[in-house]
Tab-separated table of C-alpha atoms in Angstrom:
chain	number	residue	atom	x	y	z
U	1	MET	CA	0.000	0.000	0.000
U	2	GLY	CA	1.097	3.553	-0.756
U	3	ARG	CA	1.112	6.404	1.672
U	4	THR	CA	-2.171	7.873	2.834
U	5	ARG	CA	-3.122	10.908	0.766
U	6	VAL	CA	-4.707	13.548	2.999
U	7	LEU	CA	-6.444	16.818	2.104
U	8	VAL	CA	-6.567	19.570	4.741
U	9	THR	CA	-8.828	22.486	3.829
U	10	GLY	CA	-7.904	25.670	5.638
U	11	GLY	CA	-4.456	24.127	5.966
U	12	ALA	CA	-2.600	27.443	6.116
U	13	GLY	CA	-4.636	28.657	9.070
U	14	PHE	CA	-3.741	28.541	12.757
U	15	LEU	CA	-5.114	25.064	13.505
U	16	GLY	CA	-4.770	23.749	9.947
U	17	SER	CA	-1.047	24.470	9.729
U	18	HIS	CA	-0.355	22.539	12.935
U	19	LEU	CA	-2.438	19.648	11.588
U	20	CYS	CA	-0.526	19.686	8.286
U	21	GLU	CA	2.753	19.619	10.207
U	22	ARG	CA	1.597	16.644	12.281
U	23	LEU	CA	0.427	14.709	9.206
U	24	VAL	CA	3.620	15.422	7.268
U	25	GLU	CA	5.625	14.075	10.229
U	26	SER	CA	3.493	10.908	10.140
U	27	ARG	CA	4.651	10.440	6.513
U	28	ALA	CA	1.254	11.013	4.929
U	29	ASP	CA	1.124	12.805	1.576
U	30	VAL	CA	-0.507	16.098	2.569
U	31	LEU	CA	-2.433	18.425	0.281
U	32	CYS	CA	-2.933	21.789	1.975
U	33	LEU	CA	-5.793	23.760	0.445
U	34	ASP	CA	-6.326	27.418	1.390
U	35	ASN	CA	-7.556	30.638	-0.233
U	36	PHE	CA	-5.561	32.792	2.236
U	37	LEU	CA	-8.585	34.823	3.292
U	38	THR	CA	-7.487	34.343	6.905
U	39	GLY	CA	-4.699	31.783	6.520
U	40	SER	CA	-1.052	32.739	6.059
U	41	ARG	CA	1.673	31.376	3.815
U	42	ALA	CA	4.108	31.985	6.668
U	43	ASN	CA	2.312	29.295	8.710
U	44	ILE	CA	3.281	26.559	6.245
U	45	GLU	CA	6.448	28.061	4.716
U	46	HIS	CA	8.646	25.514	6.506
U	47	LEU	CA	6.722	22.643	4.900
U	48	LEU	CA	6.863	23.818	1.259
U	49	SER	CA	10.188	22.160	0.432
U	50	LEU	CA	9.145	18.744	1.756
U	51	PRO	CA	8.357	16.041	-0.819
U	52	ASN	CA	5.142	14.908	0.931
U	53	PHE	CA	3.595	18.373	1.207
U	54	GLU	CA	1.753	20.283	-1.506
U	55	LEU	CA	0.023	23.672	-1.344
U	56	ILE	CA	-3.088	24.330	-3.416
U	57	ARG	CA	-4.515	27.850	-3.546
U	58	HIS	CA	-8.263	27.316	-3.830
U	59	ASP	CA	-11.555	28.386	-2.243
U	60	VAL	CA	-13.737	25.517	-0.965
U	61	VAL	CA	-16.826	27.454	-2.066
U	62	SER	CA	-15.902	26.169	-5.549
U	63	PRO	CA	-15.678	22.422	-6.295
U	64	ILE	CA	-12.299	20.760	-6.835
U	65	LEU	CA	-11.347	17.342	-8.201
U	66	LEU	CA	-8.611	15.495	-6.319
U	67	GLU	CA	-7.707	11.909	-5.454
U	68	VAL	CA	-7.425	11.561	-1.669
U	69	ASP	CA	-8.021	8.999	1.077
U	70	GLN	CA	-8.926	11.390	3.895
U	71	ILE	CA	-10.290	14.933	4.140
U	72	TYR	CA	-10.015	17.228	7.153
U	73	ASN	CA	-12.477	20.048	6.453
U	74	LEU	CA	-11.190	22.961	8.550
U	75	ALA	CA	-11.778	25.815	6.100
U	76	CYS	CA	-13.729	28.665	7.712
U	77	PRO	CA	-12.900	32.032	9.273
U	78	ALA	CA	-12.772	31.202	12.987
U	79	SER	CA	-12.072	34.483	14.753
U	80	PRO	CA	-14.906	36.867	15.667
U	81	LEU	CA	-13.329	39.816	13.835
U	82	SER	CA	-12.948	37.774	10.649
U	83	TYR	CA	-16.442	36.358	10.487
U	84	ARG	CA	-18.218	39.510	11.602
U	85	LYS	CA	-16.391	41.469	8.919
U	86	ASN	CA	-17.505	39.038	6.213
U	87	PRO	CA	-20.543	37.092	7.480
U	88	VAL	CA	-21.863	36.023	4.055
U	89	LYS	CA	-18.501	34.569	3.059
U	90	THR	CA	-18.327	32.781	6.427
U	91	VAL	CA	-21.699	31.087	5.924
U	92	LYS	CA	-20.873	30.170	2.322
U	93	THR	CA	-17.520	28.697	3.354
U	94	SER	CA	-19.147	26.458	5.969
U	95	VAL	CA	-22.127	25.371	3.860
U	96	MET	CA	-20.814	25.298	0.284
U	97	GLY	CA	-17.448	24.084	1.533
U	98	ALA	CA	-19.083	21.143	3.289
U	99	ILE	CA	-21.175	20.325	0.211
U	100	ASN	CA	-18.148	20.401	-2.088
U	101	MET	CA	-15.923	18.378	0.232
U	102	LEU	CA	-18.682	15.836	0.823
U	103	GLY	CA	-19.148	15.549	-2.926
U	104	LEU	CA	-15.442	14.881	-3.282
U	105	ALA	CA	-15.496	12.329	-0.455
U	106	LYS	CA	-18.462	10.573	-2.066
U	107	ARG	CA	-16.748	10.424	-5.470
U	108	VAL	CA	-13.398	9.040	-4.257
U	109	GLY	CA	-14.570	7.078	-1.202
U	110	ALA	CA	-12.626	9.221	1.276
U	111	ARG	CA	-13.258	9.480	5.005
U	112	ILE	CA	-14.082	13.086	5.896
U	113	LEU	CA	-13.748	14.912	9.208
U	114	GLN	CA	-15.771	18.065	9.767
U	115	ALA	CA	-14.211	20.586	12.145
U	116	SER	CA	-17.273	21.882	13.950
U	117	ALA	CA	-17.170	24.124	17.005
U	118	SER	CA	-18.507	24.712	20.493
U	119	GLU	CA	-20.495	27.577	18.932
U	120	VAL	CA	-23.106	25.022	17.819
U	121	TYR	CA	-24.231	24.857	21.466
U	122	GLY	CA	-24.937	28.609	21.650
U	123	LEU	CA	-25.459	29.794	25.237
U	124	PRO	CA	-25.453	26.482	27.137
U	125	GLN	CA	-27.798	26.062	30.081
U	126	ALA	CA	-25.618	23.399	31.720
U	127	VAL	CA	-21.822	23.179	31.952
U	128	PRO	CA	-19.736	21.108	31.210
U	129	VAL	CA	-21.447	20.746	27.832
U	130	SER	CA	-21.965	17.219	26.540
U	131	GLU	CA	-22.556	16.138	22.962
U	132	LYS	CA	-26.163	15.290	23.884
U	133	TYR	CA	-26.993	18.956	24.445
U	134	ARG	CA	-29.080	20.276	21.532
U	135	GLY	CA	-28.104	23.925	21.910
U	136	ASN	CA	-29.547	27.299	22.888
U	137	VAL	CA	-28.869	29.325	19.774
U	138	ASN	CA	-29.803	32.572	18.067
U	139	PRO	CA	-30.001	32.054	14.276
U	140	ILE	CA	-29.992	35.808	13.573
U	141	GLY	CA	-27.391	37.059	16.066
U	142	LEU	CA	-23.931	38.466	15.349
U	143	ARG	CA	-22.312	35.034	15.720
U	144	ALA	CA	-24.943	33.213	13.645
U	145	CYS	CA	-22.910	33.370	10.426
U	146	TYR	CA	-20.360	31.128	12.118
U	147	SER	CA	-22.458	29.001	14.479
U	148	GLU	CA	-25.318	28.326	12.049
U	149	GLY	CA	-22.833	27.552	9.284
U	150	LYS	CA	-21.249	24.939	11.513
U	151	ARG	CA	-24.648	23.511	12.446
U	152	VAL	CA	-25.644	23.169	8.779
U	153	ALA	CA	-22.286	21.568	7.996
U	154	GLU	CA	-22.951	18.948	10.683
U	155	THR	CA	-26.416	18.317	9.210
U	156	LEU	CA	-24.945	17.874	5.738
U	157	MET	CA	-22.369	15.412	7.082
U	158	MET	CA	-25.030	13.212	8.628
U	159	ASP	CA	-27.319	13.458	5.592
U	160	TYR	CA	-24.555	12.472	3.181
U	161	ARG	CA	-23.804	9.555	5.481
U	162	SER	CA	-27.394	8.314	5.647
U	163	GLN	CA	-28.262	8.944	1.990
U	164	ASN	CA	-24.962	8.262	0.228
U	165	GLY	CA	-22.963	6.162	2.685
U	166	VAL	CA	-20.156	8.724	2.994
U	167	ASP	CA	-17.764	7.929	5.857
U	168	VAL	CA	-18.058	11.044	8.025
U	169	VAL	CA	-16.861	12.091	11.460
U	170	ILE	CA	-17.516	15.306	13.399
U	171	ALA	CA	-15.331	17.102	15.948
U	172	ARG	CA	-16.713	19.952	18.065
U	173	ILE	CA	-13.667	22.042	18.899
U	174	PHE	CA	-13.627	24.342	21.937
U	175	ASN	CA	-11.336	27.333	22.571
U	176	THR	CA	-7.914	26.586	21.109
U	177	TYR	CA	-4.738	28.627	21.460
U	178	GLY	CA	-1.044	28.449	20.627
U	179	PRO	CA	1.650	29.673	18.226
U	180	ARG	CA	0.512	30.991	14.816
U	181	MET	CA	-2.610	32.668	16.148
U	182	ALA	CA	-3.033	35.971	14.330
U	183	GLU	CA	-2.185	39.072	16.348
U	184	ASP	CA	-5.413	40.809	15.351
U	185	ASP	CA	-7.876	37.923	15.361
U	186	GLY	CA	-9.974	39.244	18.239
U	187	ARG	CA	-9.558	36.149	20.409
U	188	VAL	CA	-8.969	36.693	24.077
U	189	VAL	CA	-5.632	34.867	24.437
U	190	SER	CA	-3.911	36.551	21.490
U	191	GLY	CA	-5.446	39.910	22.353
U	192	PHE	CA	-4.199	39.810	25.942
U	193	ILE	CA	-0.716	38.630	24.946
U	194	VAL	CA	-0.210	41.285	22.266
U	195	ARG	CA	-1.369	44.065	24.567
U	196	ALA	CA	0.748	42.763	27.442
U	197	LEU	CA	3.877	42.635	25.289
U	198	HIS	CA	3.284	46.280	24.358
U	199	ASN	CA	2.451	47.290	27.953
U	200	GLU	CA	-0.931	48.467	26.683
U	201	PRO	CA	-4.155	48.217	28.716
U	202	MET	CA	-5.698	44.736	28.699
U	203	ILE	CA	-9.430	45.114	28.149
U	204	VAL	CA	-11.794	42.798	30.010
U	205	HIS	CA	-15.395	42.889	28.804
U	206	GLY	CA	-17.962	42.687	31.590
U	207	ASP	CA	-16.673	42.021	35.092
U	208	GLY	CA	-14.256	39.278	34.013
U	209	SER	CA	-15.937	36.568	36.062
U	210	GLN	CA	-17.050	34.622	32.977
U	211	THR	CA	-15.058	31.418	32.606
U	212	ARG	CA	-13.605	29.620	29.617
U	213	SER	CA	-11.361	26.613	29.090
U	214	PHE	CA	-8.408	26.753	26.701
U	215	CYS	CA	-6.846	23.791	24.891
U	216	TYR	CA	-3.345	23.966	23.425
U	217	VAL	CA	-3.276	23.551	19.660
U	218	THR	CA	-1.150	20.383	19.520
U	219	ASP	CA	-3.559	18.650	21.900
U	220	VAL	CA	-6.467	19.479	19.596
U	221	VAL	CA	-4.482	18.199	16.604
U	222	GLU	CA	-3.852	14.887	18.368
U	223	GLY	CA	-7.587	14.650	19.028
U	224	LEU	CA	-8.390	15.220	15.349
U	225	VAL	CA	-5.878	12.589	14.224
U	226	ALA	CA	-7.219	10.101	16.771
U	227	LEU	CA	-10.759	10.780	15.602
U	228	MET	CA	-9.901	10.296	11.944
U	229	GLY	CA	-8.256	6.985	12.837
U	230	ARG	CA	-11.169	5.688	14.916
U	231	ILE	CA	-12.983	3.680	12.253
U	232	GLY	CA	-16.643	2.981	12.967
U	233	PHE	CA	-17.103	6.061	15.155
U	234	ARG	CA	-18.643	9.205	13.700
U	235	GLY	CA	-19.162	11.550	16.677
U	236	PRO	CA	-19.919	14.333	17.190
U	237	VAL	CA	-17.246	14.448	19.867
U	238	ASN	CA	-16.038	17.389	21.962
U	239	LEU	CA	-12.348	18.290	21.819
U	240	GLY	CA	-11.219	20.831	24.394
U	241	ALA	CA	-9.855	21.420	27.865
U	242	GLU	CA	-11.949	20.830	30.972
U	243	LYS	CA	-10.223	23.201	33.384
U	244	GLU	CA	-11.962	26.583	33.532
U	245	ILE	CA	-10.359	29.947	34.231
U	246	SER	CA	-12.051	33.330	34.530
U	247	VAL	CA	-11.239	35.914	31.881
U	248	LEU	CA	-9.918	38.232	34.600
U	249	ASP	CA	-7.605	35.539	35.989
U	250	LEU	CA	-6.436	34.783	32.451
U	251	ALA	CA	-5.506	38.443	31.965
U	252	ARG	CA	-3.604	38.453	35.264
U	253	LEU	CA	-1.799	35.216	34.394
U	254	ILE	CA	-0.717	36.498	30.979
U	255	ARG	CA	0.430	39.773	32.521
U	256	ASP	CA	2.571	37.823	34.999
U	257	LEU	CA	4.005	35.480	32.350
U	258	THR	CA	5.016	38.385	30.104
U	259	GLY	CA	6.352	40.559	32.909
U	260	SER	CA	4.108	43.303	31.584
U	261	ARG	CA	3.175	46.597	33.204
U	262	SER	CA	-0.230	46.626	31.490
U	263	GLU	CA	-3.264	47.870	33.370
U	264	ILE	CA	-6.376	45.703	33.336
U	265	LEU	CA	-9.355	47.850	32.338
U	266	TYR	CA	-13.032	46.989	32.114
U	267	ALA	CA	-15.419	47.642	29.240
U	268	GLU	CA	-19.044	46.847	28.494
U	269	SER	CA	-19.825	43.345	27.328
U	270	THR	CA	-19.884	43.010	23.543
U	271	GLY	CA	-23.131	41.049	23.614
U	272	PRO	CA	-24.744	37.920	25.015
U	273	GLU	CA	-22.144	35.313	25.901
U	274	PRO	CA	-22.019	32.261	28.141
U	275	GLU	CA	-21.135	32.827	31.793
U	276	ARG	CA	-19.324	29.497	31.673
U	277	MET	CA	-18.131	27.393	28.738
U	278	CYS	CA	-16.192	24.159	28.884
U	279	PRO	CA	-16.673	20.698	27.368
U	280	ASP	CA	-17.536	17.341	28.810
U	281	ILE	CA	-14.832	15.192	27.172
U	282	SER	CA	-15.829	11.818	28.630
U	283	LEU	CA	-16.785	10.604	25.137
U	284	ALA	CA	-13.348	11.563	23.746
U	285	ARG	CA	-11.726	9.738	26.644
U	286	SER	CA	-13.713	6.539	26.142
U	287	GLU	CA	-13.800	6.426	22.324
U	288	LEU	CA	-10.476	8.036	21.399
U	289	SER	CA	-8.375	7.547	24.560
U	290	TRP	CA	-7.758	11.290	24.261
U	291	GLU	CA	-7.439	14.126	26.728
U	292	PRO	CA	-5.357	17.323	26.750
U	293	GLY	CA	-1.797	17.020	28.023
U	294	VAL	CA	-0.423	20.578	27.893
U	295	GLU	CA	-1.091	22.571	31.066
U	296	LEU	CA	-2.347	26.143	30.574
U	297	THR	CA	0.733	27.944	31.931
U	298	GLU	CA	3.055	25.783	29.813
U	299	GLY	CA	1.015	26.423	26.671
U	300	LEU	CA	0.741	30.149	27.339
U	301	LEU	CA	4.510	30.437	27.764
U	302	LYS	CA	5.008	28.839	24.332
U	303	THR	CA	2.401	31.154	22.843
U	304	VAL	CA	3.973	34.222	24.456
U	305	GLU	CA	7.369	33.281	23.004
U	306	HIS	CA	5.804	32.981	19.557
U	307	PHE	CA	4.315	36.460	19.758
U	308	ARG	CA	7.472	37.893	21.289
U	309	SER	CA	9.476	36.584	18.326
U	310	LYS	CA	7.007	38.227	15.930
U	311	ILE	CA	6.559	41.618	17.540
U	312	GLY	CA	9.691	41.964	19.687
U	313	PRO	CA	10.108	42.279	23.449
U	314	ALA	CA	7.868	44.454	25.581
U	315	MET	CA	8.510	48.135	25.095
U	316	ALA	CA	10.653	49.824	27.720
């Protein structure tokens, strides 16, 4: 048998580039597909010279014909600033992208993994959130372009499975962080780190008591690879960290880790958001033998070093 031929859509993005790296190291032949709307060539520059890595500039909204064994469908703007700036494109990427990748999977008999998100749960009424929870969502809110797109993509996956026998699997990814996050993506970890490194005020929306859990990017990648390899299981399955931290404590921790002199300031909440959000990962443990291994402080230190190398040390 030849090497597994794997397509990663959104492969030049934050999560996608780490996945491509992991798959290349496993000796798969990796096709990285990206339109560079939010992805970056710099994220995969170190892979371009390798014989088992190929970059394809393409938008998943348009069909493409390839011969592959596996498809990881990650293509979609994932940061709030990106998808709020271009909500129609975000919906089209999730929906048309899923349709086109499912069509490809059906034609070539590939197994396809859909990267869904915790956003499909909306504002959960019980935490930790299990896969059985049906969601508390607003289909016309500011986040709907992203969350509803992911929900439709999940529906399409299951419908292609039941009607056409396509081998599908769904991962619901919770807050992920690590090197290669964009400086201006609007996510809380990158935002706090960039401001801390510049000794600028760190803005906490609301009173900062709201909690989140943060999973280091390589842990999420290992979960995706384990899920793709778990034949006979389709999910959906949560991938994320269980340990919660308040947004205020996160700001304080990042300030300490960077040695910053930043003030922590408060601003009005930007809209309805969960008071708590973290996953129940018991299904991932039992079906995939997976759980996160990188502790938050360790992962944040690696992420801080990445940003420090990009933007320089904190200003004097």
